[in-house]
The first five atom37 places (N, CA, C, CB, O) and aatype in JSON, in Angstrom:
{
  "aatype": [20, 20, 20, 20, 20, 20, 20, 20, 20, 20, 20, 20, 20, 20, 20, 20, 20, 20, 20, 20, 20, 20, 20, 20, 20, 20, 20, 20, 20, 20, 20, 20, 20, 20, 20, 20, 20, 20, 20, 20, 20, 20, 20, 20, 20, 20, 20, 20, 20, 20, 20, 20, 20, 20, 20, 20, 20, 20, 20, 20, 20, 20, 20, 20, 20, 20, 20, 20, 20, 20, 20, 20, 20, 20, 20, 20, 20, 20, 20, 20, 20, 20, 20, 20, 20, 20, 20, 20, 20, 20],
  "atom_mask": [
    [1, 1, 1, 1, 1],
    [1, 1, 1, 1, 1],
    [1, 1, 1, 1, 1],
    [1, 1, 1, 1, 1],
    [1, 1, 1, 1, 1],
    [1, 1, 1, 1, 1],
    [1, 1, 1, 1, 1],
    [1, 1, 1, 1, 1],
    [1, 1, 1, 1, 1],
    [1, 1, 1, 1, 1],
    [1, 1, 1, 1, 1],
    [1, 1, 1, 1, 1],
    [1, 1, 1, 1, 1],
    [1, 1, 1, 1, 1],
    [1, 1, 1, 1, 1],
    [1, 1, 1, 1, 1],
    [1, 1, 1, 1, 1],
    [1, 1, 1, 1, 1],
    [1, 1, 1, 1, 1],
    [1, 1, 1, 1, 1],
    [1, 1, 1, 1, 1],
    [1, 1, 1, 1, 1],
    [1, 1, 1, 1, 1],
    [1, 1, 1, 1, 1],
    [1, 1, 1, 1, 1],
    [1, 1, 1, 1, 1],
    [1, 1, 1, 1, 1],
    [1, 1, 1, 1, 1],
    [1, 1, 1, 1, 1],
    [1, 1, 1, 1, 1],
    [1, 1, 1, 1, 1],
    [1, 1, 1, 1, 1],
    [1, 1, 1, 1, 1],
    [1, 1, 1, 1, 1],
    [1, 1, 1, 1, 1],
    [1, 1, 1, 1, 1],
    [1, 1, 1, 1, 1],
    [1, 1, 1, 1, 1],
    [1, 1, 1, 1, 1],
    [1, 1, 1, 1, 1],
    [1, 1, 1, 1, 1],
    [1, 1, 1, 1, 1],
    [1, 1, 1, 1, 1],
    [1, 1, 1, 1, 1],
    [1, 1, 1, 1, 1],
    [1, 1, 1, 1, 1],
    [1, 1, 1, 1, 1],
    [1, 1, 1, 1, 1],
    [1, 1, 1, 1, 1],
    [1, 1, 1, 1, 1],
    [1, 1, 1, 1, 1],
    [1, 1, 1, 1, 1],
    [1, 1, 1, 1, 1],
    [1, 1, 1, 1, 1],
    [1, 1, 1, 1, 1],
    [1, 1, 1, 1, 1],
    [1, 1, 1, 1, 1],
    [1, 1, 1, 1, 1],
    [1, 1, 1, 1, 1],
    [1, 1, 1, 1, 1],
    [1, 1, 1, 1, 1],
    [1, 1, 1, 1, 1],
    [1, 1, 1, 1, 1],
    [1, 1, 1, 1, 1],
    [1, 1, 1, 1, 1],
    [1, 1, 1, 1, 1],
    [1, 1, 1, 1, 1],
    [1, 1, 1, 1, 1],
    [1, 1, 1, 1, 1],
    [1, 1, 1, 1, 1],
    [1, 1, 1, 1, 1],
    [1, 1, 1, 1, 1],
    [1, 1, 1, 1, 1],
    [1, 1, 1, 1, 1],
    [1, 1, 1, 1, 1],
    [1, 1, 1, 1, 1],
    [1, 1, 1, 1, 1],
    [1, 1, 1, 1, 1],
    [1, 1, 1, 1, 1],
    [1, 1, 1, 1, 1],
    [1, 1, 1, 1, 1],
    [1, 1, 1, 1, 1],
    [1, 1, 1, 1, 1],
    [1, 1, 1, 1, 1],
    [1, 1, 1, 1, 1],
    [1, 1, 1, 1, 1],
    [1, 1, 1, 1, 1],
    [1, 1, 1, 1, 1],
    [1, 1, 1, 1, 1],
    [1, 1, 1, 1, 1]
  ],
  "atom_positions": [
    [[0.81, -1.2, 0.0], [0.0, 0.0, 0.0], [0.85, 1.26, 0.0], [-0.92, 0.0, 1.19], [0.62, 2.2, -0.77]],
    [[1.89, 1.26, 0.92], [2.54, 2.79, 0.82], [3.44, 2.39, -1.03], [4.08, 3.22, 2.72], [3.21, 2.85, -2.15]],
    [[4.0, 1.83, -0.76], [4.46, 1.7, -2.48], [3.96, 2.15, -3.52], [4.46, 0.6, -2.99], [4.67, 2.54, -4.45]],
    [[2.63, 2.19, -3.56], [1.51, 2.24, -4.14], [1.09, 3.48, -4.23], [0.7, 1.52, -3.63], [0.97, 4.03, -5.32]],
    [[0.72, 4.26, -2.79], [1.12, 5.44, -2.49], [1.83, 6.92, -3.01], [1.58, 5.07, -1.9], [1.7, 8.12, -3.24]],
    [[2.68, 5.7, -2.96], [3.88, 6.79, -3.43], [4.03, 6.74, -4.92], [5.44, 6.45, -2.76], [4.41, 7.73, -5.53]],
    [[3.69, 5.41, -5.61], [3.67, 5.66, -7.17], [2.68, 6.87, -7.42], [3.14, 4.24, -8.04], [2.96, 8.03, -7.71]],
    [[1.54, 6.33, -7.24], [0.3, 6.92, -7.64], [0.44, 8.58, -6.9], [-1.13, 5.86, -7.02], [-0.66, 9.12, -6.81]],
    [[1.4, 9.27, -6.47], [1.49, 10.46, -6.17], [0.73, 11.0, -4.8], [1.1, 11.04, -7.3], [0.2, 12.09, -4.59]],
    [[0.84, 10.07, -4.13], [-0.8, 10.36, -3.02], [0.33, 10.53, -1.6], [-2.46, 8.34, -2.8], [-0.1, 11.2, -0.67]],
    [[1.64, 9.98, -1.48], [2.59, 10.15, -0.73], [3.92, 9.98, -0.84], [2.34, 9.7, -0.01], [4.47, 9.0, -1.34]],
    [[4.65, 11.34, -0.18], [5.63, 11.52, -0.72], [6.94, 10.71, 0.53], [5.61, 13.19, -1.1], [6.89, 11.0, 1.72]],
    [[7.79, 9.92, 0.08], [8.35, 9.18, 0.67], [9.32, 10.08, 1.81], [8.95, 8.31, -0.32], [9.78, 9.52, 2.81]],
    [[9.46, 11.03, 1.63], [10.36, 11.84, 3.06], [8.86, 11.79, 4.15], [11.12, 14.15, 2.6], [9.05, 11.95, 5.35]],
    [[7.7, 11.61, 3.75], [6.92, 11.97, 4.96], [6.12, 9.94, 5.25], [5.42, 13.71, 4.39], [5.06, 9.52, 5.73]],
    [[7.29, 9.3, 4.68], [7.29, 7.92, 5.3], [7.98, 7.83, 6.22], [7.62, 6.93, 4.6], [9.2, 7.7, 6.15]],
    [[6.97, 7.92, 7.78], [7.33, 7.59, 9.06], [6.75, 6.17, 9.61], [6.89, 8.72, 9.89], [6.12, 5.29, 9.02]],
    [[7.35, 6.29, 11.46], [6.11, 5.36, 11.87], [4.66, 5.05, 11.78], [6.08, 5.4, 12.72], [3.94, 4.07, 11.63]],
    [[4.54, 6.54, 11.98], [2.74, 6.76, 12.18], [2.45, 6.32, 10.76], [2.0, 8.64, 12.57], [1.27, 6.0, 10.62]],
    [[3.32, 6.2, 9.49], [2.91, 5.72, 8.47], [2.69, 4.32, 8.46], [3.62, 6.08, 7.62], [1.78, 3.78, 7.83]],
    [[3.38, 3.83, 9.03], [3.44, 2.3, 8.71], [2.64, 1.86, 10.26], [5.38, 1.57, 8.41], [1.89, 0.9, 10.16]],
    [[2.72, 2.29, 11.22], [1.11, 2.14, 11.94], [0.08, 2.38, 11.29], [0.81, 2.97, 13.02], [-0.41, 1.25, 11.28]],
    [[-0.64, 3.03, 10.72], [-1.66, 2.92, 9.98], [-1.63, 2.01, 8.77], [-1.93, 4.07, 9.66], [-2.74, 1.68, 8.35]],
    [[-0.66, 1.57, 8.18], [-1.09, 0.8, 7.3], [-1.17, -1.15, 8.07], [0.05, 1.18, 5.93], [-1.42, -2.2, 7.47]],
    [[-0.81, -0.92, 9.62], [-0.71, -2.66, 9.61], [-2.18, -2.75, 9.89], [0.42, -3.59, 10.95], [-2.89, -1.77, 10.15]],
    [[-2.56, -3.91, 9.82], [-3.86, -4.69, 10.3], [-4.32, -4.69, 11.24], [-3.92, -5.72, 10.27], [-5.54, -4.8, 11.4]],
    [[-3.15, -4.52, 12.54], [-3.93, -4.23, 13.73], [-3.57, -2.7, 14.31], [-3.62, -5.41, 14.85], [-3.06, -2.32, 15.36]],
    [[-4.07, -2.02, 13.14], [-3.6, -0.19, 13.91], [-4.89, 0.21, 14.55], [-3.15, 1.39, 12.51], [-4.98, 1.21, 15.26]],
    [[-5.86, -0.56, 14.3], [-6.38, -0.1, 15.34], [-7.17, -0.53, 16.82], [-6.91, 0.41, 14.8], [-8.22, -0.29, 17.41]],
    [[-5.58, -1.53, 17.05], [-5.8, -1.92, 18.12], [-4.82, -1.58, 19.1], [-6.0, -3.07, 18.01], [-3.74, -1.79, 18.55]],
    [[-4.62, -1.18, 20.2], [-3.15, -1.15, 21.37], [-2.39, -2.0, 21.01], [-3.3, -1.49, 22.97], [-2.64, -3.1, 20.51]],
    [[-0.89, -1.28, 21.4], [0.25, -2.23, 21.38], [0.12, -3.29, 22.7], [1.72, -1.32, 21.44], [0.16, -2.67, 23.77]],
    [[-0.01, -4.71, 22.83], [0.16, -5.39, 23.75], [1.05, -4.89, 25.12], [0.58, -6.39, 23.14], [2.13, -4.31, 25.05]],
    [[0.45, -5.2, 26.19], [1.45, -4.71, 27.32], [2.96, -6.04, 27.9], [0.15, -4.36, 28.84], [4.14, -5.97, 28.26]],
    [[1.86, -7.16, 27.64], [2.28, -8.03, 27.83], [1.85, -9.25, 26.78], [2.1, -8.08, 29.01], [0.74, -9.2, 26.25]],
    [[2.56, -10.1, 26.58], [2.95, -11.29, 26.06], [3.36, -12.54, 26.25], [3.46, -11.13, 25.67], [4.58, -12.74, 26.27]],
    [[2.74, -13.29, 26.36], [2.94, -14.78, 26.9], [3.15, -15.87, 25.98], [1.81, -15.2, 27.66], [2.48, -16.24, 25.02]],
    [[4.58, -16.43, 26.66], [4.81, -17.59, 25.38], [4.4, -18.65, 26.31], [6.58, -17.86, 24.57], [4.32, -18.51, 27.52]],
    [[4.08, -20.04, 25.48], [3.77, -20.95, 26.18], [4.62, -22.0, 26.03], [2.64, -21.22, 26.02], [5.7, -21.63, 25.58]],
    [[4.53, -23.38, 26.26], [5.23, -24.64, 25.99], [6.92, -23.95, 26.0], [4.61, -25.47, 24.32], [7.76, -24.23, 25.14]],
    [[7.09, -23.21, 26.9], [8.67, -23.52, 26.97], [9.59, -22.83, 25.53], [8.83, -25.43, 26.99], [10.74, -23.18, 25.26]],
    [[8.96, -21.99, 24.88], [9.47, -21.55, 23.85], [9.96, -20.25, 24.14], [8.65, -21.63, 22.85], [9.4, -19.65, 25.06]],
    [[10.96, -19.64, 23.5], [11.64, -18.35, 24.52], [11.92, -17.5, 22.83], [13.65, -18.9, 25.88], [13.01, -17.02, 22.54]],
    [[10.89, -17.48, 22.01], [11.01, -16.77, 20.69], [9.57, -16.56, 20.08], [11.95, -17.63, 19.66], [8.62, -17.33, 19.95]],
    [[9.78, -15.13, 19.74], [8.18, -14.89, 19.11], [7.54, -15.0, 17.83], [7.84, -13.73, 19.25], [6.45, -14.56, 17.47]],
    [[8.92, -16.02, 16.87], [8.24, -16.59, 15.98], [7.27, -15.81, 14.48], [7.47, -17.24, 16.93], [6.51, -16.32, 13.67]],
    [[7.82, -14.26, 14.66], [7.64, -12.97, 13.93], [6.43, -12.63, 14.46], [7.65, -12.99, 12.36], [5.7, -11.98, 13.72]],
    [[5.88, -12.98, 15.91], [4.51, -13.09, 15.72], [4.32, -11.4, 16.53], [3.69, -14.74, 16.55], [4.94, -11.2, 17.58]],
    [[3.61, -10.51, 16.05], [3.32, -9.1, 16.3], [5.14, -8.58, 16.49], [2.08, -8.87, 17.93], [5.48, -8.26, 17.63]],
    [[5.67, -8.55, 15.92], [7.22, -8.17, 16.12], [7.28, -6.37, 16.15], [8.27, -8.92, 14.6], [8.07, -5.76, 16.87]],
    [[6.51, -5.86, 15.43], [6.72, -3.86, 15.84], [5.92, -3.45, 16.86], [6.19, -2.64, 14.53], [6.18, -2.48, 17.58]],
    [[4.56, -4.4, 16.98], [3.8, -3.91, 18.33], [4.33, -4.56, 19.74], [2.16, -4.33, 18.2], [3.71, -4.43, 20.8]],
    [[5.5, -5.23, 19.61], [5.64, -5.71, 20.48], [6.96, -5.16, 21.31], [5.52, -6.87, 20.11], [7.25, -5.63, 22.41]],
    [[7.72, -4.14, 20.71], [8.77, -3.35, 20.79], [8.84, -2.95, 22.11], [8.75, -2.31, 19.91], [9.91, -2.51, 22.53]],
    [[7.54, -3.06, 23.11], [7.61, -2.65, 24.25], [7.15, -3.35, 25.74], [7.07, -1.68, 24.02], [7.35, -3.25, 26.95]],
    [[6.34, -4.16, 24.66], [5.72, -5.45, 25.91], [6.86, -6.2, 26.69], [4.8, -6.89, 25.07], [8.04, -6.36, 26.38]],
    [[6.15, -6.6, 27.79], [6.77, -7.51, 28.61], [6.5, -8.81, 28.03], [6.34, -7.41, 30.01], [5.51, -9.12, 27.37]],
    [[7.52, -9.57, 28.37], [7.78, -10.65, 27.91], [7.34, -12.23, 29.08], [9.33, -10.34, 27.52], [7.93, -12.23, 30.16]],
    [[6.62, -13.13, 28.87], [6.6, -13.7, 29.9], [6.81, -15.39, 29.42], [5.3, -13.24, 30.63], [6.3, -15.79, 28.38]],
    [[7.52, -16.18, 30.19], [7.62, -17.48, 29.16], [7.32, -18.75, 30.15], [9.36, -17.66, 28.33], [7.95, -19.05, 31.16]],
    [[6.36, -19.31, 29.67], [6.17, -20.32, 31.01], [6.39, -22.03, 30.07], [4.05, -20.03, 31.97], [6.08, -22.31, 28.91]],
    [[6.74, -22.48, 30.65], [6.7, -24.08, 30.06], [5.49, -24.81, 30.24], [7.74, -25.01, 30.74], [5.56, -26.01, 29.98]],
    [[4.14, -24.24, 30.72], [3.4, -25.16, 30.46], [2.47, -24.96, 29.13], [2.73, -25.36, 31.62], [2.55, -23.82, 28.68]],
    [[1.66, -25.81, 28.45], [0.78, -26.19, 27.09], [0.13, -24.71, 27.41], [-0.47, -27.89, 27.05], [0.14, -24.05, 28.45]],
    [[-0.6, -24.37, 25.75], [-1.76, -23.35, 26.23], [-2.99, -23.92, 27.03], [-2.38, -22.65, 24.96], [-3.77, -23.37, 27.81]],
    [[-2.88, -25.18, 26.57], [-4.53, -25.57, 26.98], [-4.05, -26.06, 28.4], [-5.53, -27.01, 25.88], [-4.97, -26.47, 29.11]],
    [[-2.95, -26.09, 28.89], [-3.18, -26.34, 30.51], [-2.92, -25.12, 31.37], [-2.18, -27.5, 31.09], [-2.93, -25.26, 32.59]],
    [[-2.69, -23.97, 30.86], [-2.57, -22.8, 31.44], [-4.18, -22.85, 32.75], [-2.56, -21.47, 29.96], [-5.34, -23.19, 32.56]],
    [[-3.57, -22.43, 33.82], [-4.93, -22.37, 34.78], [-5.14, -21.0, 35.1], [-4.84, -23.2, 36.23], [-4.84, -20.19, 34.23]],
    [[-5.61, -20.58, 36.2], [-6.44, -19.49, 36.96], [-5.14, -18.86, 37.11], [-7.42, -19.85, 38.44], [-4.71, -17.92, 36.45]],
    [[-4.37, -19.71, 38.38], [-3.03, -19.36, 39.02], [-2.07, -18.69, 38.08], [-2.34, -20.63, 39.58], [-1.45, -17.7, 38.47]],
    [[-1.9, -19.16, 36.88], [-0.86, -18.9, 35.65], [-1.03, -17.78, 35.6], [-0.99, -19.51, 34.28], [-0.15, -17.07, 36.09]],
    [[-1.89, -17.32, 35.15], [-2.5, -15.76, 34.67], [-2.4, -14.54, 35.95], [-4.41, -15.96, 34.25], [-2.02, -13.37, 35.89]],
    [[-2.78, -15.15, 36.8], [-2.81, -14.27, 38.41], [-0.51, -14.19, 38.31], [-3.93, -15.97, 40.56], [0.15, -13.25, 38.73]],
    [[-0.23, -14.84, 37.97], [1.24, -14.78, 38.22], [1.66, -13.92, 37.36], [1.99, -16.02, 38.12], [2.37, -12.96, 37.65]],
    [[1.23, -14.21, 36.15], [1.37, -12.99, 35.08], [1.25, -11.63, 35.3], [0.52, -13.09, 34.17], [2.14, -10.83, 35.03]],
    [[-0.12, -11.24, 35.9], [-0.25, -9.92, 36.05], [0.32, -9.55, 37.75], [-1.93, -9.53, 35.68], [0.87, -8.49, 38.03]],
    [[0.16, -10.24, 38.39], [1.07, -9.58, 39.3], [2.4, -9.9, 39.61], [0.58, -9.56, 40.33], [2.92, -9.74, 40.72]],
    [[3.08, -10.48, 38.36], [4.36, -10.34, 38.44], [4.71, -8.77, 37.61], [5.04, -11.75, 37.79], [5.63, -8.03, 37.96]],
    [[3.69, -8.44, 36.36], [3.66, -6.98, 35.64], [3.31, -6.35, 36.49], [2.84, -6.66, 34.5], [4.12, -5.43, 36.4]],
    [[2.42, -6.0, 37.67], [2.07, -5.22, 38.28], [3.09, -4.55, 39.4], [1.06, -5.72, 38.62], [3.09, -3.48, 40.01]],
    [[3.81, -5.53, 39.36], [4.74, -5.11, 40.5], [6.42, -5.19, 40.1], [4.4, -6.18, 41.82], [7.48, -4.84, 40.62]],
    [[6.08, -5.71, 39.15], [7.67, -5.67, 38.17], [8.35, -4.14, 37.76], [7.35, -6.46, 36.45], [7.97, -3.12, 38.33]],
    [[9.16, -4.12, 36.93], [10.3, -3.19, 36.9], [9.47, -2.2, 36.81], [11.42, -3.26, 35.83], [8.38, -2.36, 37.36]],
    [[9.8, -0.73, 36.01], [9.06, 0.19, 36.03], [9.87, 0.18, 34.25], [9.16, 1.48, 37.44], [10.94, -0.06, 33.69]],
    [[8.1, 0.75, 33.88], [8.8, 0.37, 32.18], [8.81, 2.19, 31.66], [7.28, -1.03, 30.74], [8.16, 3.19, 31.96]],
    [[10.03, 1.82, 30.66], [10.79, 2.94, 30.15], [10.51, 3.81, 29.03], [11.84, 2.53, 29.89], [10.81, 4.99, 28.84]],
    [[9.37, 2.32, 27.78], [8.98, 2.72, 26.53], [10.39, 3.54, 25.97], [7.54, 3.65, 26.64], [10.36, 4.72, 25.62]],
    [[11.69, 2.65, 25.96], [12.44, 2.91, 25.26], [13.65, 3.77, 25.52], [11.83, 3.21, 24.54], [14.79, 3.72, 25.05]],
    [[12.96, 4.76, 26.61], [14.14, 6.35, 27.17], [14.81, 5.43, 27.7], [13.65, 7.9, 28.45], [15.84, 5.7, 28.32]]
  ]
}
């Protein structure tokens, strides 16, 4: 689409920023994730949301998705809740 854009005269490539390429992904109009949970012991995200994820916390547990319980999730957020203090980058 910005390629496209920019052929067809509709945008000019010095004013290709982020906010450009946020609006063109699929999920622009949703929040960047705060947090992120891998499951089964895997410690890689597999390209999966890779620019919205530039800021999330990262969390990696070894058990299945489908055996994730109550407890799992309660550990999650109050390990974020009370974890580092986040920077968004500064």
């Amino acid at each position: 689409d910005i390629a496209a854009d920019v052929q067809a005269g509709n945008l000019d490539v010095a004013e290709i920023g982020e906010a450009t390429l946020q609006k063109k992904m699929l999920t622009n109009h949703c929040c960047d994730p705060d947090i992120i949970i891998r499951t089964s012991g895997e410690e890689r995200l597999s390209n999966f949301l890779l620019w919205q994820a530039a800021y999330s916390e990262f969390f990696f547990l070894e058990k299945q998705w489908p055996e994730l319980q109550k407890e799992d999730l309660l550990y999650v957020i109050r390990t974020f809740a009370n974890g580092r203090k986040r920077r968004y980058g500064k």
